[in-house]
Amino acid sequence: MNFYNVDFDIAAIIVNILVFFCYVGKKHVKNSQYYCILGLMLFSFLSPVLDIPSSFLIEQKAGVVPVYIFNTIYYLSKLCYTCFFLLFIMSQLELSGRVRQIKKIVIVMPLAFVAVATIVNIWTGWLFTYKDFVWVSGPMRSLSYSVNILYLVCAFLYVTLNKDAVGKGFRFLIQLISVMNIAADSLQYVFKGLLIHCFATSVSLLVLILNIDKYGIVLDSVTGMAKKEGFEKIVNKLLFYHSPFEVLFVRIKDYDVISNIFGIGTVEEILRKIECYFIELAGVGNAFRVSNDTFALINYKDDHFTENLNVIYTTLKRSWKVKGIDYSLEFFMSNLRAYENFNNWEMLSGYLLYFSTMKKERAEIVPLAEMQVSNPVFERKVERAMEQGMQDGNFKVVYQPICTTKDKKFVTAEALLRLTDPELGMISPEVFIPIAERSGLILRLGNYVLEQVCLFIATHNMASLGLAYIELNLSAIQCIQEDFLSLIDQTLSIYRIPSRYLCFEITETASTTAPHIFTDNLNELSKRGFRLALDDFGTGYANIQRMFTSDFEIIKFDKTLTSNFASDKKLREFYYTFISMLQSIGCKIVSEGVETKAQYEFIKNSGGDYIQGFYFAPPLDEEDFVEFIKSHQENRTDEEDIPLL
């Protein structure tokens, strides 16, 4: 073997064996990309395996038939490799993972042409001739190399022109592989004895396989579901094509504790059963295990997860039988829709980060508002929306009427803040208030609401409307500011309204923040004639002792208590007990979130004083609120007739 250097071919075989063990050691979704990789592995291995005996036969001046057979199959396998390489790259961008039929035909046409030329070469001698034991290049030898390089150039251009869809990492990888193989083909074409092509293809395939976790859909070894990298890949692909879809996050509560109690083997058996259910829900390739205890499902069908959340939740909470024993698990769940809740991977990954690390006492379907508040990308957008909203007037104060339980007279209202952003749409206060507190914007928002409420009171005759006061919320940060009291006094003096027309609502969480400053400020507000209400009572944060030591005239029962009366006997007993206790020390009770007649009747019979909720009225803008109040009660001129709380 003096003319042909087969050392590179031998090295290529060794590398291909390594590629095989790297790839078969992982589970993969059996889609078009998977079969393209198998094709690459096959032809990358065949090329050097055929090239070595072909070179040996020529050197040893073997017969015509074996030389033609080995060389013909070698040329075909070399071309098939680059063709499958291009198909694999194109499958990365196709929405279903399958390259469309028309594209396949166009791609395969050059290969088919060269294949025909190669097969008939034994009679035409277009590529090479082997006569009198001498191998001679034919007039069309360059055709095979040209088509090979054509496929590689197309691969390079394809990822370059679709850089936003394939991602920076994948683009650079394919560009590097393409350039490396083009250089190897060019060298082998110029230096006939330097058989470097097969080595270049095997090394490039090894690089691709080592990165397949990022660019192919690799399955988890336990559950058989795809991993997080596959989840990111499909999400980016769907977003690139602007396809409507939704994502369901599911997390096993206390996974580590359960693993220690049940054992890893049992938990893995349970996960395999859960996997079958998830794949049934979302389909093969659309269910992902993104961490030990967290799963993500993608759905772009007509049957939405949103409509079946409770069914899915109930199904997951059922017992999972393993080896004749029933095991019960608890789950967190949350559902998000593309373009409504997120429009890029960065935002969705922010949701995923919070969901996979949140700490909760009870398993539940996690509300979207909570997910949004905890999303760093979304949070930055909301901050910008609030900044812009205060400049452009996108914030609006609305008023929700509050009526007496016994005679249904509207005697007060709560001022609520609403924000509508051109990009994000309507943003719930449950979302923007916590973000405003973290960013420091809450002070400006608080001042804005105070000024708007004072302007409302100064503009309208409260007595003629039959209103005793307007309630407005104070945040924890506002309650502990040094200039808090002076700012309120200054605003009231500008609008020339008395303090009795304002009632400040303080949440239970605020009452646990800087307790000494909080208590001093609230007591001073009470001395100056402002009314105080403890908001969201019953959500689990209140310090009973502090509640009694502060001058709260009004206790607002949280809507979560109201909504669960019908199904929870103990909660009803709790409600009766606390109403009696709080009324005994002079407090009035406002029940929030009343939405049904049954809830109203229960609160009325239990002795509650006031009701707030959609059963009587939703939050209304200023004009509609005034018209509503006027139409629902007789005008009053005597302020003493108003049933002050």
XYZ file of C-alpha atoms in Angstrom:
645
model
C 0.000 0.000 0.000
C 2.394 2.637 -1.219
C -0.094 4.857 -3.061
C -3.105 4.998 -0.737
C -2.821 6.039 2.907
C -5.598 4.168 4.741
C -4.524 5.273 8.224
C -7.287 7.884 8.263
C -9.844 5.234 7.264
C -8.749 3.000 10.146
C -9.035 5.934 12.527
C -12.490 6.678 11.079
C -13.686 3.137 11.885
C -12.502 3.501 15.492
C -14.290 6.857 15.818
C -17.473 5.390 14.316
C -17.456 2.578 16.868
C -17.200 5.222 19.593
C -20.094 7.125 17.979
C -22.227 3.981 18.035
C -21.740 3.386 21.770
C -22.315 7.082 22.572
C -25.619 7.074 20.709
C -27.105 3.713 21.619
C -26.487 4.408 25.309
C -29.367 6.908 25.267
C -33.054 6.638 24.501
C -34.440 8.787 21.710
C -37.800 9.761 20.299
C -38.119 7.714 17.114
C -38.896 10.562 14.739
C -37.346 11.699 11.444
C -34.358 13.212 13.219
C -33.676 9.893 14.919
C -33.722 7.987 11.627
C -31.524 10.614 9.964
C -28.941 10.083 12.705
C -29.113 6.313 12.175
C -28.544 6.886 8.466
C -25.547 9.112 9.204
C -24.070 6.456 11.474
C -24.598 3.715 8.895
C -23.036 5.561 5.947
C -20.253 7.055 8.037
C -19.280 3.519 9.040
C -19.721 1.976 5.567
C -17.503 4.513 3.802
C -14.173 3.625 5.486
C -15.097 -0.066 5.720
C -15.460 -0.096 1.919
C -12.640 2.337 1.193
C -9.958 0.187 2.860
C -10.574 -3.039 0.858
C -11.113 -0.957 -2.292
C -7.679 0.597 -1.894
C -6.166 -2.762 -1.017
C -7.655 -4.452 -4.091
C -6.333 -1.736 -6.401
C -2.862 -1.934 -4.855
C -2.886 -5.726 -5.154
C -4.147 -5.537 -8.736
C -7.224 -7.609 -8.027
C -9.911 -8.517 -10.509
C -12.246 -5.985 -12.158
C -15.517 -7.108 -10.538
C -14.558 -6.717 -6.819
C -12.852 -3.352 -7.511
C -15.958 -2.005 -9.239
C -18.318 -3.336 -6.536
C -16.404 -1.883 -3.596
C -15.775 1.475 -5.269
C -19.372 1.843 -6.447
C -20.830 1.211 -2.954
C -18.192 3.504 -1.426
C -19.155 6.405 -3.706
C -22.843 5.896 -2.949
C -22.395 5.690 0.845
C -20.250 8.844 0.827
C -22.994 10.769 -0.997
C -25.769 9.315 1.175
C -23.980 10.574 4.284
C -24.048 14.225 3.212
C -27.620 13.882 1.928
C -28.813 12.537 5.304
C -26.794 15.282 7.002
C -28.809 17.931 5.154
C -32.098 16.118 5.876
C -31.251 16.009 9.583
C -30.586 19.752 9.656
C -33.800 20.568 7.820
C -35.801 18.347 10.183
C -34.714 20.613 13.031
C -36.835 23.412 11.589
C -39.852 21.446 10.461
C -42.749 21.815 12.887
C -43.573 18.105 13.006
C -39.932 17.022 12.802
C -40.560 15.630 9.323
C -39.158 17.146 6.165
C -41.942 17.707 3.653
C -42.168 15.324 0.752
C -41.456 17.938 -1.921
C -38.304 19.015 -0.090
C -37.146 15.416 0.166
C -37.559 14.956 -3.574
C -35.562 18.101 -4.341
C -32.792 17.079 -1.927
C -32.538 13.504 -3.201
C -32.462 14.435 -6.916
C -28.676 15.203 -7.097
C -27.990 11.998 -5.144
C -30.185 9.983 -7.536
C -28.399 11.451 -10.569
C -24.931 10.606 -9.233
C -26.155 7.182 -8.082
C -27.236 6.343 -11.634
C -23.910 7.615 -12.988
C -22.053 5.509 -10.409
C -24.007 2.330 -11.116
C -23.552 2.550 -14.896
C -19.910 3.550 -14.465
C -18.815 -0.059 -15.032
C -19.919 0.358 -18.644
C -19.379 4.101 -19.199
C -16.235 4.792 -17.186
C -17.565 8.245 -16.272
C -16.139 8.220 -12.725
C -13.213 5.835 -13.067
C -11.896 2.929 -15.114
C -10.006 -0.144 -13.998
C -8.311 -1.791 -16.949
C -5.197 -3.901 -17.067
C -5.016 -3.580 -13.252
C -4.671 0.215 -13.485
C -7.191 2.560 -11.794
C -7.742 5.774 -13.809
C -10.004 8.748 -12.965
C -12.884 9.291 -15.371
C -14.021 12.583 -16.939
C -16.850 12.949 -14.365
C -14.842 12.102 -11.229
C -15.416 15.629 -9.981
C -19.221 15.088 -10.146
C -19.288 13.001 -6.983
C -17.174 15.501 -5.068
C -19.184 18.438 -6.413
C -22.533 17.012 -5.261
C -20.992 16.114 -1.915
C -19.782 19.689 -1.447
C -23.122 21.001 -2.735
C -24.973 19.252 0.122
C -22.505 20.658 2.654
C -22.821 24.188 1.270
C -26.627 23.884 1.418
C -26.362 22.779 5.051
C -24.159 25.777 5.831
C -26.524 28.212 4.106
C -29.651 26.628 5.606
C -28.601 27.223 9.212
C -27.172 30.633 8.355
C -30.375 31.879 6.722
C -32.537 30.417 9.533
C -30.333 31.540 12.396
C -33.241 32.756 14.540
C -34.959 29.385 14.361
C -32.051 26.994 14.891
C -30.281 28.926 17.635
C -26.740 30.221 17.869
C -25.189 27.004 19.247
C -26.665 24.682 16.639
C -25.862 27.127 13.830
C -22.201 27.346 14.827
C -21.947 23.548 15.175
C -23.343 22.867 11.685
C -21.266 25.615 10.116
C -18.127 24.140 11.695
C -18.960 20.594 10.536
C -19.787 21.795 7.010
C -16.544 23.737 6.622
C -14.507 20.839 8.013
C -16.036 18.347 5.567
C -15.755 20.704 2.585
C -12.040 21.138 3.364
C -11.558 17.355 3.701
C -13.341 16.655 0.391
C -11.307 19.314 -1.398
C -8.022 17.903 -0.064
C -8.937 14.364 -1.068
C -9.921 15.531 -4.535
C -6.550 17.240 -5.041
C -4.443 14.581 -3.309
C -5.911 11.273 -4.487
C -3.858 9.169 -2.103
C -4.886 11.138 1.023
C -8.062 9.312 2.109
C -9.171 11.905 4.666
C -12.867 12.221 3.786
C -14.096 9.320 5.946
C -12.142 10.495 8.967
C -13.626 13.999 8.679
C -17.185 12.659 8.485
C -16.702 10.344 11.477
C -15.214 13.111 13.639
C -17.994 15.535 12.684
C -20.592 12.874 13.508
C -18.985 12.323 16.911
C -19.185 16.047 17.629
C -22.863 16.024 16.628
C -23.651 12.987 18.791
C -21.919 14.498 21.828
C -24.220 17.511 21.474
C -27.358 15.509 20.700
C -28.812 16.261 24.165
C -29.168 19.861 23.003
C -30.169 19.392 19.387
C -31.946 16.027 19.286
C -34.764 14.759 21.471
C -33.075 12.503 24.011
C -35.279 10.505 26.367
C -34.962 10.203 30.118
C -33.539 6.788 31.044
C -36.213 6.155 33.725
C -39.479 7.493 32.334
C -38.793 7.349 28.602
C -39.916 10.965 28.240
C -37.847 13.610 26.492
C -35.505 15.821 28.539
C -35.506 19.579 29.122
C -33.292 20.270 26.097
C -35.903 18.682 23.835
C -38.605 20.750 25.532
C -36.714 23.985 24.798
C -36.094 22.905 21.212
C -39.770 22.209 20.441
C -40.978 25.373 22.214
C -38.588 27.515 20.163
C -39.684 25.753 16.980
C -43.392 26.341 17.719
C -42.727 29.978 18.585
C -40.727 30.426 15.377
C -43.696 29.237 13.322
C -46.166 31.252 15.490
C -48.167 28.094 16.129
C -50.777 28.283 18.916
C -49.958 25.883 21.746
C -50.107 25.522 25.512
C -47.768 24.136 28.144
C -48.781 22.157 31.230
C -46.308 21.993 34.112
C -46.706 19.120 36.598
C -44.558 18.620 39.682
C -44.548 15.860 42.290
C -44.783 17.303 45.785
C -42.051 16.213 48.232
C -40.295 14.040 45.648
C -37.126 13.586 47.731
C -39.087 12.590 50.834
C -41.192 10.135 48.836
C -38.060 8.622 47.274
C -36.562 8.054 50.721
C -39.761 6.457 52.038
C -40.818 4.353 49.043
C -37.363 3.721 47.597
C -35.970 4.801 44.229
C -37.060 1.581 42.513
C -40.706 2.032 43.488
C -40.713 5.713 42.539
C -39.247 4.871 39.125
C -42.019 2.317 38.580
C -44.610 4.966 39.460
C -42.939 7.452 37.105
C -43.129 4.968 34.254
C -46.877 4.653 34.814
C -47.260 8.422 34.973
C -45.258 8.651 31.750
C -47.811 6.513 29.930
C -50.580 8.844 31.068
C -48.640 11.958 30.016
C -47.855 10.519 26.580
C -51.522 9.628 26.193
C -52.403 13.248 26.998
C -49.799 15.045 24.881
C -48.579 12.464 22.353
C -45.154 10.934 21.725
C -42.397 13.522 21.768
C -44.532 16.151 23.538
C -44.073 14.971 27.148
C -40.853 15.984 28.909
C -39.167 15.281 32.230
C -37.395 18.590 32.830
C -36.043 17.702 36.297
C -36.331 14.864 38.818
C -39.777 15.918 40.018
C -41.026 18.270 37.275
C -42.682 17.483 33.953
C -43.778 19.616 31.012
C -46.404 18.705 28.427
C -46.934 20.525 25.129
C -50.315 20.559 23.433
C -51.261 22.092 20.080
C -54.460 20.112 19.560
C -58.037 21.411 19.629
C -58.690 19.706 22.974
C -57.020 22.095 25.430
C -55.431 21.225 28.778
C -57.152 24.288 30.237
C -60.577 22.737 29.822
C -59.529 19.501 31.523
C -57.231 20.690 34.327
C -59.433 19.392 37.121
C -59.803 15.988 35.431
C -56.027 15.721 34.931
C -55.406 16.819 38.520
C -57.860 14.258 39.897
C -56.394 11.486 37.728
C -52.869 12.176 38.937
C -53.937 12.159 42.588
C -55.395 8.668 42.319
C -53.450 5.692 43.642
C -50.657 4.274 41.472
C -50.389 0.524 41.925
C -46.883 -0.953 41.948
C -46.277 -4.614 42.832
C -49.779 -4.915 44.263
C -49.453 -1.867 46.540
C -51.305 1.435 46.010
C -49.205 4.589 46.303
C -50.754 8.057 46.467
C -48.875 11.163 45.349
C -49.654 14.872 45.450
C -48.989 17.213 42.534
C -48.639 20.871 41.673
C -49.976 21.912 38.272
C -50.009 25.064 36.177
C -51.089 25.755 32.610
C -49.808 28.517 30.306
C -50.743 29.526 26.777
C -48.292 30.769 24.175
C -48.628 34.430 23.151
C -51.110 35.045 25.982
C -48.791 34.227 28.906
C -45.397 34.046 27.164
C -43.951 34.770 23.737
C -40.349 33.574 24.037
C -38.353 30.804 25.681
C -36.752 33.164 28.197
C -40.129 34.073 29.646
C -41.344 30.457 29.727
C -38.122 29.302 31.401
C -38.733 31.941 34.081
C -42.091 30.322 34.812
C -40.462 26.900 34.837
C -37.738 28.043 37.245
C -40.283 29.273 39.770
C -42.573 26.276 39.344
C -39.765 23.745 39.857
C -38.474 25.453 43.038
C -41.578 26.864 44.744
C -42.369 25.796 48.296
C -45.989 25.184 49.229
C -47.684 23.407 52.077
C -50.492 21.990 49.973
C -50.573 20.594 46.459
C -52.773 22.618 44.119
C -53.337 24.004 40.645
C -51.033 27.021 40.822
C -52.823 30.203 39.624
C -51.407 32.011 36.625
C -51.119 35.228 38.635
C -48.710 33.584 41.068
C -46.617 32.247 38.194
C -46.478 35.677 36.565
C -45.421 37.409 39.764
C -42.507 35.005 40.096
C -41.299 35.216 36.476
C -38.197 37.477 36.265
C -38.636 38.213 32.551
C -42.340 38.961 32.930
C -41.568 41.021 36.021
C -39.279 43.333 34.060
C -41.992 43.800 31.443
C -44.581 44.624 34.102
C -42.196 47.154 35.688
C -41.855 48.890 32.336
C -45.641 48.718 31.856
C -46.201 50.378 35.248
C -43.654 53.112 34.529
C -45.276 53.762 31.168
C -48.754 53.444 32.656
C -48.164 56.272 35.103
C -46.961 58.470 32.233
C -49.655 57.570 29.681
C -52.636 57.200 31.988
C -52.960 53.424 31.580
C -53.713 53.107 35.309
C -57.323 53.543 36.327
C -59.014 53.569 39.724
C -62.286 51.634 39.873
C -64.755 51.296 42.756
C -66.511 48.145 43.992
C -69.659 48.878 46.026
C -70.095 47.355 49.501
C -73.586 46.890 50.921
C -75.182 46.083 54.250
C -76.158 42.448 54.737
C -79.628 42.978 56.146
C -81.138 45.735 53.999
C -78.748 45.691 51.005
C -77.912 49.382 51.168
C -74.676 50.488 49.536
C -72.824 52.518 52.134
C -69.204 52.407 50.990
C -66.874 51.100 48.280
C -63.346 49.862 47.838
C -61.020 51.710 45.455
C -59.098 49.269 43.277
C -56.312 49.903 40.786
C -56.389 48.513 37.232
C -53.615 48.470 34.643
C -53.952 47.871 30.902
C -50.778 47.707 28.826
C -50.673 47.820 24.990
C -48.400 44.743 24.891
C -49.412 42.710 27.950
C -53.092 43.589 27.961
C -54.984 43.658 31.256
C -52.577 42.984 34.144
C -54.142 41.744 37.359
C -53.415 43.603 40.627
C -52.443 40.191 42.031
C -49.580 40.377 39.547
C -48.459 44.005 39.461
C -48.836 44.849 43.179
C -46.189 42.346 44.430
C -43.884 43.405 41.578
C -44.435 47.065 42.454
C -43.529 46.309 46.076
C -40.267 44.625 45.088
C -39.305 47.354 42.619
C -40.192 50.310 44.882
C -42.930 51.558 42.553
C -45.568 50.766 45.158
C -45.022 54.123 46.873
C -45.804 56.030 43.678
C -48.823 53.807 43.011
C -50.047 54.307 46.564
C -49.788 58.069 46.220
C -51.586 57.910 42.874
C -54.542 55.969 44.327
C -54.714 58.275 47.375
C -54.864 61.355 45.149
C -57.511 59.833 42.866
C -59.705 58.815 45.814
C -59.332 62.247 47.432
C -60.242 63.869 44.107
C -63.321 61.629 43.880
C -64.435 62.543 47.399
C -63.820 66.263 46.775
C -65.767 66.125 43.494
C -68.835 64.215 44.703
C -71.099 64.840 47.658
C -70.537 61.727 49.760
C -73.583 62.354 51.956
C -75.908 62.751 48.978
C -74.603 59.483 47.552
C -75.201 57.757 50.876
C -71.520 56.820 51.222
C -69.772 56.846 54.580
C -66.218 56.591 53.227
C -64.032 55.026 50.535
C -61.688 52.157 51.309
C -58.207 52.013 49.783
C -55.332 49.609 50.314
C -52.042 50.340 52.011
C -49.040 48.174 51.228
C -46.558 46.907 53.804
C -43.908 49.322 52.477
C -46.220 52.327 52.785
C -47.066 51.425 56.380
C -43.436 51.631 57.530
C -42.366 54.832 55.721
C -41.155 57.675 57.966
C -42.972 60.378 55.976
C -46.069 58.231 55.566
C -48.331 60.292 57.851
C -47.149 63.677 56.629
C -47.760 62.667 53.009
C -51.355 61.665 53.803
C -51.950 64.931 55.699
C -50.523 66.937 52.820
C -52.771 65.222 50.249
C -55.911 65.673 52.356
C -55.135 69.365 52.904
C -54.814 69.925 49.141
C -58.261 68.443 48.456
C -59.772 69.753 51.699
C -61.487 66.592 52.777
C -61.919 65.261 56.342
C -60.130 62.123 57.477
C -63.399 60.275 58.255
C -64.040 59.828 54.527
C -61.058 57.496 54.192
C -60.669 53.923 55.390
C -57.248 52.325 54.973
C -57.145 48.568 54.350
C -54.049 46.761 55.577
C -53.353 43.162 54.617
C -52.442 40.517 57.167
C -48.973 40.234 55.631
C -48.411 43.953 56.146
C -49.241 43.566 59.822
C -46.231 41.266 60.259
C -43.742 43.673 58.628
C -41.674 45.918 60.982
C -44.357 45.489 63.707
C -43.331 48.410 65.932
C -43.315 51.015 63.146
C -46.446 49.474 61.707
C -48.342 49.642 65.003
C -47.245 53.217 65.740
C -48.307 54.472 62.292
C -51.671 52.725 62.453
C -52.430 53.997 65.926
C -51.569 57.520 64.781
C -53.908 57.153 61.790
C -56.692 56.078 64.133
C -56.076 59.095 66.389
C -56.380 61.411 63.402
C -59.834 60.059 62.551
C -59.035 57.636 59.727
C -60.791 54.293 59.709
C -58.762 51.077 59.635
C -59.676 47.716 58.135
C -57.771 44.453 58.316
C -57.926 42.960 54.824
C -57.656 39.305 53.709
C -58.416 37.962 57.174
C -58.239 34.181 57.276
C -55.429 33.622 54.781
C -53.063 32.431 57.494
C -50.779 35.360 58.265
C -52.572 37.308 60.966
C -51.138 37.696 64.423
C -54.206 37.645 66.662
C -52.548 39.627 69.449
C -51.468 42.397 67.065
C -54.955 42.484 65.577
C -56.427 43.240 68.981
C -53.775 45.822 69.932
C -54.309 47.846 66.723
C -57.425 49.965 66.213
C -59.088 47.961 63.459
C -62.763 48.847 63.217
C -63.402 46.571 60.267
C -62.312 43.011 59.554
C -62.593 41.866 55.937
C -62.952 38.093 55.596
C -60.956 36.859 52.617
C -62.811 35.493 49.586
C -61.190 32.060 50.059
C -63.278 31.630 53.212
C -66.451 32.636 51.403
C -65.909 30.313 48.457
C -65.406 27.211 50.629
C -68.394 27.494 52.983
C -70.576 25.015 51.123
C -68.059 22.179 51.195
C -66.360 22.717 54.555
C -68.354 22.280 57.759
C -65.396 23.194 59.972
C -64.929 26.412 58.025
C -68.549 27.341 58.680
C -68.028 26.770 62.390
C -64.863 28.890 62.219
C -66.850 31.656 60.524
C -69.575 31.691 63.178
C -67.022 31.693 66.008
C -64.901 34.522 64.667
C -67.848 36.718 63.763
C -69.139 36.416 67.300
C -65.713 37.070 68.814
C -64.854 40.054 66.616
C -68.266 41.665 66.983
C -67.959 41.325 70.755
C -64.979 43.711 70.697
C -66.750 46.209 68.432
C -65.487 45.154 64.997
C -67.660 45.071 61.886
C -67.322 42.179 59.443
C -67.113 42.567 55.669
C -67.299 39.336 53.649
C -65.407 39.544 50.349
C -65.877 37.502 47.187
C -69.626 36.892 47.502
C -70.715 35.573 44.117
C -73.821 33.430 44.716
C -77.150 33.712 46.462
C -76.255 30.745 48.685
C -73.149 32.541 49.936
C -75.151 35.686 50.610
C -77.828 33.786 52.539
C -75.204 32.024 54.655
C -73.442 35.290 55.540
C -76.751 36.958 56.314
C -77.794 34.121 58.647
C -74.371 34.009 60.301
C -74.581 37.650 61.381
C -72.049 39.192 59.005
C -72.411 42.972 58.661
C -71.402 43.849 55.098
C -70.941 42.155 51.759
C -68.616 42.826 48.855
C -68.629 40.786 45.665
C -69.864 40.232 42.127
C -73.220 38.976 43.424
C -74.117 42.631 44.009
C -71.683 44.603 41.848
C -68.332 44.292 40.059
C -65.669 47.028 40.239
C -66.899 50.027 38.231
C -65.177 53.064 36.797
C -65.986 56.395 38.432
C -68.920 57.444 36.235
C -70.578 54.026 36.252
C -70.056 53.726 40.002
C -71.795 57.049 40.696
C -74.707 56.100 38.427
C -74.933 52.692 40.105
C -75.075 54.201 43.595
C -77.684 56.776 42.579
C -79.888 54.159 40.967
C -79.790 51.735 43.895
C -80.681 53.925 46.828
C -82.486 57.084 47.770
C -80.422 60.268 47.967
C -79.495 61.251 51.490
C -78.917 64.776 52.768
C -78.488 63.972 56.412
C -75.052 62.508 57.001
C -76.154 61.075 60.332
C -78.557 58.755 58.476
C -75.614 56.933 56.938
C -74.870 53.663 58.797
C -71.232 54.367 59.537
C -69.123 51.314 60.252
